[in-house]
XYZ file of C-alpha atoms in Angstrom:
69
model
C 15.940 -26.753 -18.138
C 12.424 -25.375 -17.675
C 12.731 -26.100 -13.974
C 15.815 -23.868 -13.793
C 14.026 -20.940 -15.418
C 11.033 -21.276 -13.117
C 13.282 -21.506 -10.053
C 15.250 -18.441 -11.155
C 12.041 -16.457 -11.589
C 10.824 -17.620 -8.173
C 14.070 -16.515 -6.500
C 14.093 -13.151 -8.286
C 10.534 -12.495 -7.120
C 11.403 -13.480 -3.534
C 14.417 -11.179 -3.491
C 12.465 -8.275 -4.984
C 9.458 -8.440 -2.690
C 11.517 -9.644 0.246
C 13.649 -6.504 0.229
C 10.733 -4.108 -0.183
C 10.454 -3.416 3.558
C 14.114 -2.491 3.982
C 14.071 -0.343 0.853
C 11.041 1.597 2.109
C 12.610 1.946 5.552
C 15.864 3.341 4.148
C 13.968 5.652 1.791
C 11.884 6.957 4.690
C 14.920 7.730 6.816
C 16.754 9.290 3.878
C 13.744 11.499 3.168
C 13.482 12.523 6.813
C 17.150 13.451 7.017
C 16.985 15.288 3.699
C 13.934 17.284 4.791
C 15.506 18.231 8.122
C 18.727 19.318 6.465
C 16.887 21.236 3.749
C 14.740 23.045 6.307
C 17.820 23.947 8.315
C 19.749 25.197 5.284
C 16.859 27.234 3.839
C 15.979 29.029 7.080
C 16.073 32.753 6.388
C 17.379 32.551 2.810
C 14.583 31.072 0.715
C 10.871 30.518 1.291
C 10.162 27.072 2.745
C 7.751 26.168 -0.068
C 10.826 25.557 -2.231
C 11.866 22.819 0.166
C 9.318 20.333 -1.214
C 10.704 20.610 -4.722
C 14.289 20.314 -3.518
C 13.507 17.303 -1.323
C 11.591 15.452 -4.023
C 14.276 16.155 -6.620
C 17.074 14.998 -4.330
C 15.192 11.817 -3.364
C 14.583 11.003 -7.008
C 18.249 11.555 -7.799
C 19.350 9.553 -4.767
C 17.015 6.580 -5.137
C 16.646 6.589 -8.915
C 19.510 4.182 -9.588
C 18.020 1.728 -7.064
C 14.794 1.363 -9.044
C 16.397 0.921 -12.454
C 15.512 -2.409 -14.030
C-alpha cells in the first residue's frame, strides 16, 4: 500500500512539472492577445496606463481557476 501512495505522488509531481512549459506558453500567448486587444480598445478613450491594470486583472481572472489546488 505504501508503494501505491509513493507512486501516486511521483505521478502527480511528473504531471505538474511536466505541464509547466505548456501552461507558461499558453499564458504568454493569452497575455499577448489580451494586451493587443486592450491597447486597441483603449485607443483614444482612456489613457494607456490603465491598460496594465486591466490586463493583469483579466489574466488573473482567466488563469486563476487553473492554479487552484
